[in-house]
N, CA, C and O atoms as CSV, one atom per row, in Angstrom:
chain,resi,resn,atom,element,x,y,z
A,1,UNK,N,N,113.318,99.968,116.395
A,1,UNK,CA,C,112.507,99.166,117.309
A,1,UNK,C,C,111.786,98.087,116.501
A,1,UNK,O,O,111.286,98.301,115.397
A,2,UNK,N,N,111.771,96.937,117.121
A,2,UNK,CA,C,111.212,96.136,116.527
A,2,UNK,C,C,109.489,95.900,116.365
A,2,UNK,O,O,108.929,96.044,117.453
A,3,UNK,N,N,108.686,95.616,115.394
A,3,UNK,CA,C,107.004,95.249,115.290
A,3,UNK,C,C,106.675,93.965,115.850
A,3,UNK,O,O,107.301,92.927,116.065
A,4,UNK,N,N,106.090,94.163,115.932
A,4,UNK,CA,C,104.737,94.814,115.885
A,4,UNK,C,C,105.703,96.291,116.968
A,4,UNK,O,O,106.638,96.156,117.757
A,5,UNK,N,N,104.900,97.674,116.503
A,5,UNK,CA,C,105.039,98.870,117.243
A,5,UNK,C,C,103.640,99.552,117.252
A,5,UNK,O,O,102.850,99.997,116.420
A,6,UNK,N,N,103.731,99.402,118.744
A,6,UNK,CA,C,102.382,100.098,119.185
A,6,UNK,C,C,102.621,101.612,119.857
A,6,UNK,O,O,103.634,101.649,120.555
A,7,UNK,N,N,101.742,103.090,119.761
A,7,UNK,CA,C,102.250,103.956,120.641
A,7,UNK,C,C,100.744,104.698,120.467
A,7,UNK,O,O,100.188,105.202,119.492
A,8,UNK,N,N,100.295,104.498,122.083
A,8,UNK,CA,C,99.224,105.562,122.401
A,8,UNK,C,C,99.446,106.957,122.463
A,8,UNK,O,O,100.450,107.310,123.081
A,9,UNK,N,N,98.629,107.948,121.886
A,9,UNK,CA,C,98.605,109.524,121.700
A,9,UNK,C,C,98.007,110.025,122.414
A,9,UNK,O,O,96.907,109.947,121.867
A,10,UNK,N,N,97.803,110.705,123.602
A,10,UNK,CA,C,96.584,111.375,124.089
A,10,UNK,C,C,96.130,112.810,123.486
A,10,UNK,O,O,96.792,113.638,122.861
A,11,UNK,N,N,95.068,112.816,123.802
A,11,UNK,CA,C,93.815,113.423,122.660
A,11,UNK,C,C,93.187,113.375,121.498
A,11,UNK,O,O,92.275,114.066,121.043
A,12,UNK,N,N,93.938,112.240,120.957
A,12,UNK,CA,C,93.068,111.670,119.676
A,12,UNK,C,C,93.879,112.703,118.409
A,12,UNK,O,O,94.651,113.660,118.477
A,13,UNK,N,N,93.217,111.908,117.224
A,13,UNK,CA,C,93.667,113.192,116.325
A,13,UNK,C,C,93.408,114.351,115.971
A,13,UNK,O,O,92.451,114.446,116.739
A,14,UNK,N,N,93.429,115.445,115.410
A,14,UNK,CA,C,92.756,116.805,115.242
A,14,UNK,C,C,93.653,117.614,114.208
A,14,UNK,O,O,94.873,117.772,114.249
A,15,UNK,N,N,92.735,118.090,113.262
A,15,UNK,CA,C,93.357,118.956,111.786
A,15,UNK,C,C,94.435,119.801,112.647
A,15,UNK,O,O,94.391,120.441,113.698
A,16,UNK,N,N,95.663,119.414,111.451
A,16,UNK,CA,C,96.640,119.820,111.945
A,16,UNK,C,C,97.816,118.977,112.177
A,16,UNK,O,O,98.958,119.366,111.930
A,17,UNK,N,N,97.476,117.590,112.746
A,17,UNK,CA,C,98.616,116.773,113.710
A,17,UNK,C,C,98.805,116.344,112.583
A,17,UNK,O,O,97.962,116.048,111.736
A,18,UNK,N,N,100.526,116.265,112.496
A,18,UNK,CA,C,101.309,115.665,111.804
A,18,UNK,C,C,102.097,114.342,111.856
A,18,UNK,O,O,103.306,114.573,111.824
A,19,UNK,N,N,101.887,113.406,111.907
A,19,UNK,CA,C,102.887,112.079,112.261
A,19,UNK,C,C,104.164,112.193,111.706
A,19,UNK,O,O,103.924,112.625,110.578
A,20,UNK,N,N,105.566,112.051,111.825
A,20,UNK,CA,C,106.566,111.020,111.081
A,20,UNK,C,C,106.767,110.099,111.669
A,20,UNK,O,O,106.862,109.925,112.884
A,21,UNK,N,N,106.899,108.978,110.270
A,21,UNK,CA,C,107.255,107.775,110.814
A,21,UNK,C,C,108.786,107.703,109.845
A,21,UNK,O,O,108.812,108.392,108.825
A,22,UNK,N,N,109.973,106.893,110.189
A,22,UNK,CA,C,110.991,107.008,110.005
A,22,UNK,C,C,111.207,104.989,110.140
A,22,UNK,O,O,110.766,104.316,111.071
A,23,UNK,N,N,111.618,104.704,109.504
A,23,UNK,CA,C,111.594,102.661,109.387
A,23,UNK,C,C,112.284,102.315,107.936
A,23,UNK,O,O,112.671,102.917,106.934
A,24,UNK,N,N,112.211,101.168,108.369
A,24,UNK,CA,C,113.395,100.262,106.981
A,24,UNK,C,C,112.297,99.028,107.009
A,24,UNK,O,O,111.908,98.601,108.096
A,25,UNK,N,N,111.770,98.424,105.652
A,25,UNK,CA,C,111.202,97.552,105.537
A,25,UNK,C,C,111.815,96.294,105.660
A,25,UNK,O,O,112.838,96.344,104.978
A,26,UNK,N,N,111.707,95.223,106.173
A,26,UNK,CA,C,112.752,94.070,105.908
A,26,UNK,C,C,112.558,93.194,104.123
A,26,UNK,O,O,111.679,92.910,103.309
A,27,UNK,N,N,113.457,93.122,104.244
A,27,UNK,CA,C,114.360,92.043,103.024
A,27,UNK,C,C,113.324,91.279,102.699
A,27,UNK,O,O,112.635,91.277,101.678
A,28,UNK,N,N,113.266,90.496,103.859
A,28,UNK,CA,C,112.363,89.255,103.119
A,28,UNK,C,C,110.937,89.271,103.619
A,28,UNK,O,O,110.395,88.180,103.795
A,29,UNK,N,N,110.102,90.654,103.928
A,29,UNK,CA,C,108.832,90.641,103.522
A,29,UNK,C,C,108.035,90.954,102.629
A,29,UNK,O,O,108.703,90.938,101.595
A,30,UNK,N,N,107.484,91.103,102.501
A,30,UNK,CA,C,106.379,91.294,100.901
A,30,UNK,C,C,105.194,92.664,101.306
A,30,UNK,O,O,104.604,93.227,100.384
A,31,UNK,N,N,105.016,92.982,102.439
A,31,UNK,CA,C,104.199,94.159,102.655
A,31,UNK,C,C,104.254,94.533,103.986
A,31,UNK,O,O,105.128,93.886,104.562
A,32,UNK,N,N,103.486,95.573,104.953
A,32,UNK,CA,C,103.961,95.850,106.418
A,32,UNK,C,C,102.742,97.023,106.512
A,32,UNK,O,O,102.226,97.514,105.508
A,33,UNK,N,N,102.532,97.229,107.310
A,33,UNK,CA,C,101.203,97.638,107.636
A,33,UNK,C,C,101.598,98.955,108.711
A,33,UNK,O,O,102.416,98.862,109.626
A,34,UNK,N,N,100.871,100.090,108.390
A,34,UNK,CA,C,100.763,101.827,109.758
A,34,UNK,C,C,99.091,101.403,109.704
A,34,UNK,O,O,98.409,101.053,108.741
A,35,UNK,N,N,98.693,101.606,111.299
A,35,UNK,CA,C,97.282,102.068,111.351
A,35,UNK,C,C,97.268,102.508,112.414
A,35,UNK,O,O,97.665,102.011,113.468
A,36,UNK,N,N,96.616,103.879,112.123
A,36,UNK,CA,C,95.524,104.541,112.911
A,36,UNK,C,C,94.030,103.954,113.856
A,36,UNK,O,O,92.965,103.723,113.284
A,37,UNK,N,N,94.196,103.815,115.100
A,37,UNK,CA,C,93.047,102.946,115.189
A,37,UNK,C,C,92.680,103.662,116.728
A,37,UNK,O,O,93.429,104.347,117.425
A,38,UNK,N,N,91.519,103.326,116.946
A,38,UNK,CA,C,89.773,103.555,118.396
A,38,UNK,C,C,90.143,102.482,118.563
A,38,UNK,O,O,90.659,101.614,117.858
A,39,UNK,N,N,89.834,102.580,119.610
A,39,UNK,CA,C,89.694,101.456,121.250
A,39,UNK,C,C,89.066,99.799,120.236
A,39,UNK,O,O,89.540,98.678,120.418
A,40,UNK,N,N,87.810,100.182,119.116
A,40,UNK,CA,C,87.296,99.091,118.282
A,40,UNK,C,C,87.633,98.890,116.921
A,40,UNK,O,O,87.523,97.843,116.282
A,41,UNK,N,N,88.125,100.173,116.472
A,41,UNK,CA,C,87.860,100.207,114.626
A,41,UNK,C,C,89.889,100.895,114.436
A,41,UNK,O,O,90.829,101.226,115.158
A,42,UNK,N,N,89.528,100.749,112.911
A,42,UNK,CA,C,91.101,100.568,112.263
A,42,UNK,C,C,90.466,101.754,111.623
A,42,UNK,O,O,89.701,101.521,110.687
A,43,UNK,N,N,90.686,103.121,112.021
A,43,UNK,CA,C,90.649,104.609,111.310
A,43,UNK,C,C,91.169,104.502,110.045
A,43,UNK,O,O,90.434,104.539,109.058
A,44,UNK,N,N,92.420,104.367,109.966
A,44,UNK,CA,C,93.098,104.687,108.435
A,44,UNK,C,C,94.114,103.170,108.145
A,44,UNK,O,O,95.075,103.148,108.914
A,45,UNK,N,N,94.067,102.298,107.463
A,45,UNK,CA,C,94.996,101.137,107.329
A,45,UNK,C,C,95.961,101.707,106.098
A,45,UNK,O,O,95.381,102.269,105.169
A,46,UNK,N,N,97.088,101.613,106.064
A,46,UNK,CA,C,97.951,102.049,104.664
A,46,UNK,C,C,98.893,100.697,104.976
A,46,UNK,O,O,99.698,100.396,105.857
A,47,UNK,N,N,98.363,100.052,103.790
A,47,UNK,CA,C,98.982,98.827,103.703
A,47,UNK,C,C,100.633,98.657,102.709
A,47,UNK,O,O,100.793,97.646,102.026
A,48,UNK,N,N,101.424,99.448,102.747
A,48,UNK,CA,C,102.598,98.970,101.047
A,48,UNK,C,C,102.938,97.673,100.973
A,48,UNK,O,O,103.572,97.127,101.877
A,49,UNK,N,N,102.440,96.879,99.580
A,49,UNK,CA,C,102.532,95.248,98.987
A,49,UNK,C,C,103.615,95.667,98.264
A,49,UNK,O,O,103.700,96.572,97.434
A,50,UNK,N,N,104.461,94.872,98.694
A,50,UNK,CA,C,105.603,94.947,97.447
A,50,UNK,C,C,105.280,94.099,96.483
A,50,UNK,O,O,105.616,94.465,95.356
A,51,UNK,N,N,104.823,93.246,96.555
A,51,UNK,CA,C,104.406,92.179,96.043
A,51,UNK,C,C,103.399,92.510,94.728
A,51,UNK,O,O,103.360,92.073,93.578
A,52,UNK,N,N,102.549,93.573,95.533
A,52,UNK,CA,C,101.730,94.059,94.093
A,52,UNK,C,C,102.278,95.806,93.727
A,52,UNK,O,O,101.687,96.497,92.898
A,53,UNK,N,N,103.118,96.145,94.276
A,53,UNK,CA,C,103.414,97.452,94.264
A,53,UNK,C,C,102.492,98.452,94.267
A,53,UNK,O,O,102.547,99.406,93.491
A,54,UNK,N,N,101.664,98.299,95.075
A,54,UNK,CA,C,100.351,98.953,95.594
A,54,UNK,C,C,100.571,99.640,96.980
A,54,UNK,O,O,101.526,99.189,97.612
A,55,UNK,N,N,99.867,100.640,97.564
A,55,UNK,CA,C,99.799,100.647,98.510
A,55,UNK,C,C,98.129,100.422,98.883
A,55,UNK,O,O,97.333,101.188,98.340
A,56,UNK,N,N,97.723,99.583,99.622
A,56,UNK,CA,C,95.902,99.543,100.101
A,56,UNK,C,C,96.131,100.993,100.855
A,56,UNK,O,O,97.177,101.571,101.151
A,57,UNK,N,N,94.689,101.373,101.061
A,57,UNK,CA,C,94.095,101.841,102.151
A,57,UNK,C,C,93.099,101.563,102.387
A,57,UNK,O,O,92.390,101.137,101.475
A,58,UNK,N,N,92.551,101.680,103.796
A,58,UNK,CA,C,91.012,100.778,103.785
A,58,UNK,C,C,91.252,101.397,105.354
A,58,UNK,O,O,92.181,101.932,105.959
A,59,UNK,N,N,89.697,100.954,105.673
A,59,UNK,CA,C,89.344,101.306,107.590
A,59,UNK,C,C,88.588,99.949,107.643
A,59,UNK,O,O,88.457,99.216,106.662
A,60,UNK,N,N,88.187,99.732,108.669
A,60,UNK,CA,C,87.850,98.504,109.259
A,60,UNK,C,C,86.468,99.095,109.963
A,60,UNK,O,O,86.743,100.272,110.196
A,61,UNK,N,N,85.507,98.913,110.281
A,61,UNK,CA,C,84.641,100.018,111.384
A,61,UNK,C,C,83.547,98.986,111.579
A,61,UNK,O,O,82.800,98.615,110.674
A,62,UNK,N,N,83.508,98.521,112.918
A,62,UNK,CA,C,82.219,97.797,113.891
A,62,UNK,C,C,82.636,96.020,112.851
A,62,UNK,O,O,81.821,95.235,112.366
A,63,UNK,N,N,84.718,95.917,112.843
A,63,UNK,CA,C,84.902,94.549,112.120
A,63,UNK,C,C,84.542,94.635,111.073
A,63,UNK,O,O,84.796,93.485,110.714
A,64,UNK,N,N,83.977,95.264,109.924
A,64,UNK,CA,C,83.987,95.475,108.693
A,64,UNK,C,C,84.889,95.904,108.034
A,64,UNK,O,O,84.976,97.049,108.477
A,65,UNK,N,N,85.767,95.792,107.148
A,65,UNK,CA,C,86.493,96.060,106.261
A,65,UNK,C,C,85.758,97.212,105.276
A,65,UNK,O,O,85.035,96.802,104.368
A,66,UNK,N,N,85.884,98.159,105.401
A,66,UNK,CA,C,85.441,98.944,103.969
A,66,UNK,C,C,85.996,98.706,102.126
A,66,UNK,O,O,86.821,97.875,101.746
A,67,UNK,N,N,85.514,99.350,101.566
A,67,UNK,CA,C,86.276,99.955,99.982
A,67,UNK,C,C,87.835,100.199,99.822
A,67,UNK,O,O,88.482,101.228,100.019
A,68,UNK,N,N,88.160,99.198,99.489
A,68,UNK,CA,C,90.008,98.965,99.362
A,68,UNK,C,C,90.148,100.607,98.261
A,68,UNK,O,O,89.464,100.906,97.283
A,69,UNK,N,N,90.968,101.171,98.729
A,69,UNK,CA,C,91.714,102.559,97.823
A,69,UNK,C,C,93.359,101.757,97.213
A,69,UNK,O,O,94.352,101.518,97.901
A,70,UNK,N,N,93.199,101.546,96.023
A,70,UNK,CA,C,95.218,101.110,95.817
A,70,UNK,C,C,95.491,102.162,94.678
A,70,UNK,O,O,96.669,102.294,94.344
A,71,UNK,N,N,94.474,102.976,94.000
A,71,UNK,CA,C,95.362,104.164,93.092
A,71,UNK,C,C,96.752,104.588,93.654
A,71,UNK,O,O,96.916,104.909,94.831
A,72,UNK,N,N,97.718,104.563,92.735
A,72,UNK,CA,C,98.823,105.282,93.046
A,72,UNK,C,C,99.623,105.224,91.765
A,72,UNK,O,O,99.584,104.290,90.963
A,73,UNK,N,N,100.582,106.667,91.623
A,73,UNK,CA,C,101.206,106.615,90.145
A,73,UNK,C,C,102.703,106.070,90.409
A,73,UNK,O,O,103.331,105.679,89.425
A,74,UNK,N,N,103.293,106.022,91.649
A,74,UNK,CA,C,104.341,104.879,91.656
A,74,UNK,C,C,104.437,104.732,93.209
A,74,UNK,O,O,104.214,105.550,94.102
A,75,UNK,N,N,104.913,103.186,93.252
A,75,UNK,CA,C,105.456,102.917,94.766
A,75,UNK,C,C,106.686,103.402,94.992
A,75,UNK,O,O,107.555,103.474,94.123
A,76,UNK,N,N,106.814,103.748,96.138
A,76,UNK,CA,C,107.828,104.309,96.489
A,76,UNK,C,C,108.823,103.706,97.315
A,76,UNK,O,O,110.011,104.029,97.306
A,77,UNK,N,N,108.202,102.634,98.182
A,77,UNK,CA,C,108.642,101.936,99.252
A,77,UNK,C,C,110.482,100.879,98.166
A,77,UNK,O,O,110.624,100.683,96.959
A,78,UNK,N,N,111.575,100.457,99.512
A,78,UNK,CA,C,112.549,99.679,98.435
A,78,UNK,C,C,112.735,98.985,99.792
A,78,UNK,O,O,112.973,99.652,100.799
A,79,UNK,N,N,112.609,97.434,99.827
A,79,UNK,CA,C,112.866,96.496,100.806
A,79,UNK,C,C,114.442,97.187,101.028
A,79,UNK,O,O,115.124,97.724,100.156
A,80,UNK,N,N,114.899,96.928,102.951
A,80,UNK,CA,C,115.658,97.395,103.201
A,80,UNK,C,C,116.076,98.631,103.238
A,80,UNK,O,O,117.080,98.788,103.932
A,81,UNK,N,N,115.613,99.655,102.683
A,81,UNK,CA,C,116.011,100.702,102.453
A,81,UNK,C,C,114.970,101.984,103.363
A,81,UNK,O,O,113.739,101.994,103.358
A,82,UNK,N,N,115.637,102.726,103.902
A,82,UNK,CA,C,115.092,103.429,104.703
A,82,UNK,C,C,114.295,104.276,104.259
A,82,UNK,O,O,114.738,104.982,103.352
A,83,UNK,N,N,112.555,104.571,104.812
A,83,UNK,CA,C,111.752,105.956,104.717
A,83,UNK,C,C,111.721,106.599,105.655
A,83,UNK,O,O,112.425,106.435,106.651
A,84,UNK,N,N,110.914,107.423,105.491
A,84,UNK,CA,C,110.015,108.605,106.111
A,84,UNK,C,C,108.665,108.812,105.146
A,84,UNK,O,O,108.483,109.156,103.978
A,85,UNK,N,N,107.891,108.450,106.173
A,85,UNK,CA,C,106.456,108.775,105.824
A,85,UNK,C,C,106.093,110.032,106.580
A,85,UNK,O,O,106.776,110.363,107.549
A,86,UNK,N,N,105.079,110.735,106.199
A,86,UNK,CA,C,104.326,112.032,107.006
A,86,UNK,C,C,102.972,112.077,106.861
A,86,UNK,O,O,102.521,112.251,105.729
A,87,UNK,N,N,102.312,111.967,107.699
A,87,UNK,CA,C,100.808,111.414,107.200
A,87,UNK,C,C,99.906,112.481,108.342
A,87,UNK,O,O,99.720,112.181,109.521
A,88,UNK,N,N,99.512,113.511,107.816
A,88,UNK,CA,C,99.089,114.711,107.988
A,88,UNK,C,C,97.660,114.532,108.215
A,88,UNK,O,O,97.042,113.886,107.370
A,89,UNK,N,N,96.938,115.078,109.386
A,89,UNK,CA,C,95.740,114.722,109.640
A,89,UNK,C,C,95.001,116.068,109.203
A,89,UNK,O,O,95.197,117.142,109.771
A,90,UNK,N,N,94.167,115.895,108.174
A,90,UNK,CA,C,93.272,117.462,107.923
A,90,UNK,C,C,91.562,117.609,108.702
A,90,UNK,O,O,91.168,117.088,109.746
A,91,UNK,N,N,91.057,118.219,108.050
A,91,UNK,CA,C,89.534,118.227,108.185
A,91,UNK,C,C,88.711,116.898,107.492
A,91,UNK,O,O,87.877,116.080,107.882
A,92,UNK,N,N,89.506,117.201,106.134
A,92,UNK,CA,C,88.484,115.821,105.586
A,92,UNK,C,C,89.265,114.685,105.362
A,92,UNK,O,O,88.622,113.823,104.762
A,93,UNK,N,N,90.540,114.331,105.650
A,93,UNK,CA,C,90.992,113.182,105.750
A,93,UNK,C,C,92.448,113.179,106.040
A,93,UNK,O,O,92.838,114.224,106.560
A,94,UNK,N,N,93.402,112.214,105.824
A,94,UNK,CA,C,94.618,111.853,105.758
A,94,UNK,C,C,95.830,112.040,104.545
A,94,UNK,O,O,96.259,111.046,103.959
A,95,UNK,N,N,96.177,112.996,104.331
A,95,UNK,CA,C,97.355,113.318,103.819
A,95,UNK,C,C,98.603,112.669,103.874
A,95,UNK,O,O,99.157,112.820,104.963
A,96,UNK,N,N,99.195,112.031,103.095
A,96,UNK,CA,C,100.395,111.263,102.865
A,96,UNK,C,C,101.554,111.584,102.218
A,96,UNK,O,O,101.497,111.333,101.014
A,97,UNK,N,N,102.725,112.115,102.646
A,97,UNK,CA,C,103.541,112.598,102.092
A,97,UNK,C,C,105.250,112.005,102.073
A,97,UNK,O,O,105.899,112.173,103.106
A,98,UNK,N,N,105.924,111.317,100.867
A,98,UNK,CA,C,106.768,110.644,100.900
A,98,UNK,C,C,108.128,111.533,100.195
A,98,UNK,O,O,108.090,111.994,99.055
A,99,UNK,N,N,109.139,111.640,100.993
A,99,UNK,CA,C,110.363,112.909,100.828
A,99,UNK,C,C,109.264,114.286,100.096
A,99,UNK,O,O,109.031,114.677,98.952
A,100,UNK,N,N,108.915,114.595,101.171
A,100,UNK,CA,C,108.442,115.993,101.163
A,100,UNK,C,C,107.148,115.911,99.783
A,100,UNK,O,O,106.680,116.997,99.441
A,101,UNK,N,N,106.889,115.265,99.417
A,101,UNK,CA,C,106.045,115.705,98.558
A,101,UNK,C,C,105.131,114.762,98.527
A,101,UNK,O,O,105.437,113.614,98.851
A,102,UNK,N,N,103.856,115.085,98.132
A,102,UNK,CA,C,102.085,114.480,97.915
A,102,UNK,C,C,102.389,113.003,97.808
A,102,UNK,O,O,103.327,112.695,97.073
A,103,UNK,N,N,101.750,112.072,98.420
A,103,UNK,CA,C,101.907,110.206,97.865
A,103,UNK,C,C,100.346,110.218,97.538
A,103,UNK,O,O,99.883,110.132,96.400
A,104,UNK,N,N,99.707,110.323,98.557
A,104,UNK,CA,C,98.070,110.254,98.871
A,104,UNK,C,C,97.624,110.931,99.564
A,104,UNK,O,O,98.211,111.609,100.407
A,105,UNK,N,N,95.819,110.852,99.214
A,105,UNK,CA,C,94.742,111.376,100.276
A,105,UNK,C,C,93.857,109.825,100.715
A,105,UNK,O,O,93.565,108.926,99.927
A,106,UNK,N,N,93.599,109.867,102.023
A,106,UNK,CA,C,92.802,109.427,102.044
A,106,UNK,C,C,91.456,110.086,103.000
A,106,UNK,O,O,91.759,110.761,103.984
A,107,UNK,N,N,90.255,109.904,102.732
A,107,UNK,CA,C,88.887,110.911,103.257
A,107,UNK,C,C,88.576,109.845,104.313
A,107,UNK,O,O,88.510,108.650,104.022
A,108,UNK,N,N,88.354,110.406,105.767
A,108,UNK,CA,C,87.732,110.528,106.996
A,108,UNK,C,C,86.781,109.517,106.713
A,108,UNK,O,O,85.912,109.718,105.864
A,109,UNK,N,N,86.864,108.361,107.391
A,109,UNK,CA,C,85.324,107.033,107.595
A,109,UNK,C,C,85.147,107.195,108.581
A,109,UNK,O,O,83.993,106.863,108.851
A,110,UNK,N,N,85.822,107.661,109.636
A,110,UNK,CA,C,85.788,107.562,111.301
A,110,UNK,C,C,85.789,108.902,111.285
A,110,UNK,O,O,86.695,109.566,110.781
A,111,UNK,N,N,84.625,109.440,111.915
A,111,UNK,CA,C,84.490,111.156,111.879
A,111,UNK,C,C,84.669,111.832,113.132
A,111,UNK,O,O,84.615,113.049,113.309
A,112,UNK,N,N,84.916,110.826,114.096
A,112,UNK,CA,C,85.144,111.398,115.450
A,112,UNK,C,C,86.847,110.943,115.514
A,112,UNK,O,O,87.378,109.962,116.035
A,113,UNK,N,N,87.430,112.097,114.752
A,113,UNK,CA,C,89.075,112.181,115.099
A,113,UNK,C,C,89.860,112.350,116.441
A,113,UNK,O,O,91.080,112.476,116.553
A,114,UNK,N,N,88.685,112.321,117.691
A,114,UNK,CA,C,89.577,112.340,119.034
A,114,UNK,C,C,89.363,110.801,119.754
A,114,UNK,O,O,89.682,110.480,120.899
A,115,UNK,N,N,88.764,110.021,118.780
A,115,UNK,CA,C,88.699,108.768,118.918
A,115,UNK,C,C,89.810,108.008,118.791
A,115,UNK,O,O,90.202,106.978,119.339
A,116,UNK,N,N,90.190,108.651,118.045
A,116,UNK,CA,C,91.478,107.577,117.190
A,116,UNK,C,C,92.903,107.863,118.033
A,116,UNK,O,O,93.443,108.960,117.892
A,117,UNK,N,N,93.474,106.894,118.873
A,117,UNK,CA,C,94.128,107.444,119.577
A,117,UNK,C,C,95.445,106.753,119.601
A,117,UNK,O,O,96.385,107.152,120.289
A,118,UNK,N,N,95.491,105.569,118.731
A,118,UNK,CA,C,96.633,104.656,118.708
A,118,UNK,C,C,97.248,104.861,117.206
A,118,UNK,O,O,96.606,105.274,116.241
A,119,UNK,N,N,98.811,104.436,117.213
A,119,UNK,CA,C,99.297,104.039,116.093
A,119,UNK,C,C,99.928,102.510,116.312
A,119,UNK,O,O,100.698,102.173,117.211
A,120,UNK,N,N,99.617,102.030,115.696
A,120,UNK,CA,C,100.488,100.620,115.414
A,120,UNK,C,C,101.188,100.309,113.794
A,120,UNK,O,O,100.835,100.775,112.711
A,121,UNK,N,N,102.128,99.493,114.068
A,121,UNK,CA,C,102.473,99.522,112.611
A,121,UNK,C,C,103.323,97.810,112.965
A,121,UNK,O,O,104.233,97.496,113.733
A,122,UNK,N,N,102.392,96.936,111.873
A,122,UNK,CA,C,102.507,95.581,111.917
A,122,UNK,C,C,103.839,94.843,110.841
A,122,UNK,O,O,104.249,95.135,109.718
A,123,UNK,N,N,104.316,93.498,112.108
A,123,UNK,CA,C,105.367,93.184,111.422
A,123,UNK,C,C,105.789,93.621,109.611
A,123,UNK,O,O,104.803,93.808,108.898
A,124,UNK,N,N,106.853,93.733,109.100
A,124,UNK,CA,C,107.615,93.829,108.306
A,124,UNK,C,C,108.333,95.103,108.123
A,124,UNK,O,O,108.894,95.160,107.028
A,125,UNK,N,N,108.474,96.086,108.830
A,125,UNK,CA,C,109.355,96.865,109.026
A,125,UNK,C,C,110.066,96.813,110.352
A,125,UNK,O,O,109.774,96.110,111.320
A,126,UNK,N,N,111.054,97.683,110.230
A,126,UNK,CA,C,112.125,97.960,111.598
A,126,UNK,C,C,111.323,99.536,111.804
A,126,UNK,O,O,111.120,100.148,110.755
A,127,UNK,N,N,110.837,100.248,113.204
A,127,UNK,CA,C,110.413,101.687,113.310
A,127,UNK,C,C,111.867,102.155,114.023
A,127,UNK,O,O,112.296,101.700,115.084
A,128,UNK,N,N,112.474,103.100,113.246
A,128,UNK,CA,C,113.502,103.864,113.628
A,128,UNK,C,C,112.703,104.927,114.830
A,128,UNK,O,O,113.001,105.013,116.021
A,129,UNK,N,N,111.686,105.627,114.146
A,129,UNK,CA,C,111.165,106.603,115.572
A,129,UNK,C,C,109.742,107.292,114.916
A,129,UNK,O,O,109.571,107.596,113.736
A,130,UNK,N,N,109.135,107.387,115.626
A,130,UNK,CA,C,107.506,108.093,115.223
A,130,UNK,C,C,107.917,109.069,116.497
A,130,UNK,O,O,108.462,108.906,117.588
A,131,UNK,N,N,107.191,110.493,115.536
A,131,UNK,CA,C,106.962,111.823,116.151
A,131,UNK,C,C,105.711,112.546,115.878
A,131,UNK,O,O,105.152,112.468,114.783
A,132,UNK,N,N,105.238,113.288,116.912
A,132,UNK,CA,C,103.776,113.757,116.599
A,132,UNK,C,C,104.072,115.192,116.526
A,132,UNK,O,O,104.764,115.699,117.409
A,133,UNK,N,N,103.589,115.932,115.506
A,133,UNK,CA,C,104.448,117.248,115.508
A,133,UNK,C,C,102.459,117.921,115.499
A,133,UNK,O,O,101.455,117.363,115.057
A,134,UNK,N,N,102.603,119.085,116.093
A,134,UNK,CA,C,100.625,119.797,116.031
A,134,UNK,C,C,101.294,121.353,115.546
A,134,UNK,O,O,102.177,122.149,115.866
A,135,UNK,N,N,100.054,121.128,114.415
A,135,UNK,CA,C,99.743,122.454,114.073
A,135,UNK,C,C,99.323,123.722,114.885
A,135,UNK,O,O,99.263,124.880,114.472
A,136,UNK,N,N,99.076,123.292,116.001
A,136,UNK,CA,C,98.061,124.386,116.292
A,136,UNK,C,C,98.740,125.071,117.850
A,136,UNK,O,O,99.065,124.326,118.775
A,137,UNK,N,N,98.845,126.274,117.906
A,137,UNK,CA,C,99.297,126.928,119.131
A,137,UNK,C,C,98.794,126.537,119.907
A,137,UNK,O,O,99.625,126.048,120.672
A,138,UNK,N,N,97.378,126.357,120.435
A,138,UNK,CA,C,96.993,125.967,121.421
A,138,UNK,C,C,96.757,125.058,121.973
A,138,UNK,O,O,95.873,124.419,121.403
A,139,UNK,N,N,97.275,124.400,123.290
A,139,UNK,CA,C,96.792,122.799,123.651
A,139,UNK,C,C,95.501,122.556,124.017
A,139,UNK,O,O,94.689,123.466,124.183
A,140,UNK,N,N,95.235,121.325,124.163
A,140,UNK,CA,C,94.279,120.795,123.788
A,140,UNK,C,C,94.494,119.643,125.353
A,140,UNK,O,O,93.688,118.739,125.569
């Protein structure tokens, strides 16, 4: 599917919910954007720059931009070439996991997780398919 890709969740997030996202970056962009976002604020931004071989993370909250996060011990992302991301929602933050194993953490700025109810993910990838997989037996 083509981006901009937008997809509302009902009930917000909650320790436990698991995302995959499944996409091919295009050729001739330089970075492409997943966020988590409230009706006002950008919950979790995970930015991959190919360009700087970084990935950002950052939240946005009441139009503020917070404290850019780009630690990482390698990029993983390859223009054209297909992922899977898994970005695991806990108690104290966002879990990132690239072919099954650890990429990042990032810690909770937006503390009301049934707020956050959208995913979008901005031009420079193709989204093959996002799935919401829940931890937890009981609905909600």
């Amino acid at each position: 599917q083509a981006v901009p890709y937008r997809r509302n969740f009902l009930g917000g997030l909650h320790d436990g919910l698991l995302v995959i996202i499944t996409g091919t970056p295009e050729q001739s962009v330089n970075r492409f954007t997943v966020n988590f976002e409230t009706k006002e604020d950008i919950a979790f931004h995970f930015n991959p720059r190919f360009d700087e071989g970084a990935i950002i993370r950052n939240s946005c909250i009441q139009k503020k931009w917070g404290n850019e996060e780009r630690e990482l011990k390698d990029f993983p992302f390859i223009k054209a070439s297909l992922f899977q991301i898994k970005i695991k929602c806990t108690r104290r933050g966002f879990e990132v996991f690239m072919k099954d194993a650890p990429l990042l953490t990032f810690k909770h700025r937006v503390t009301n997780l049934k707020s956050v109810t959208k995913l979008g993910i901005g031009r420079g990838a193709y989204v093959n398919s996002s799935k919401f997989c829940t931890g937890e037996s009981s609905s909600h």
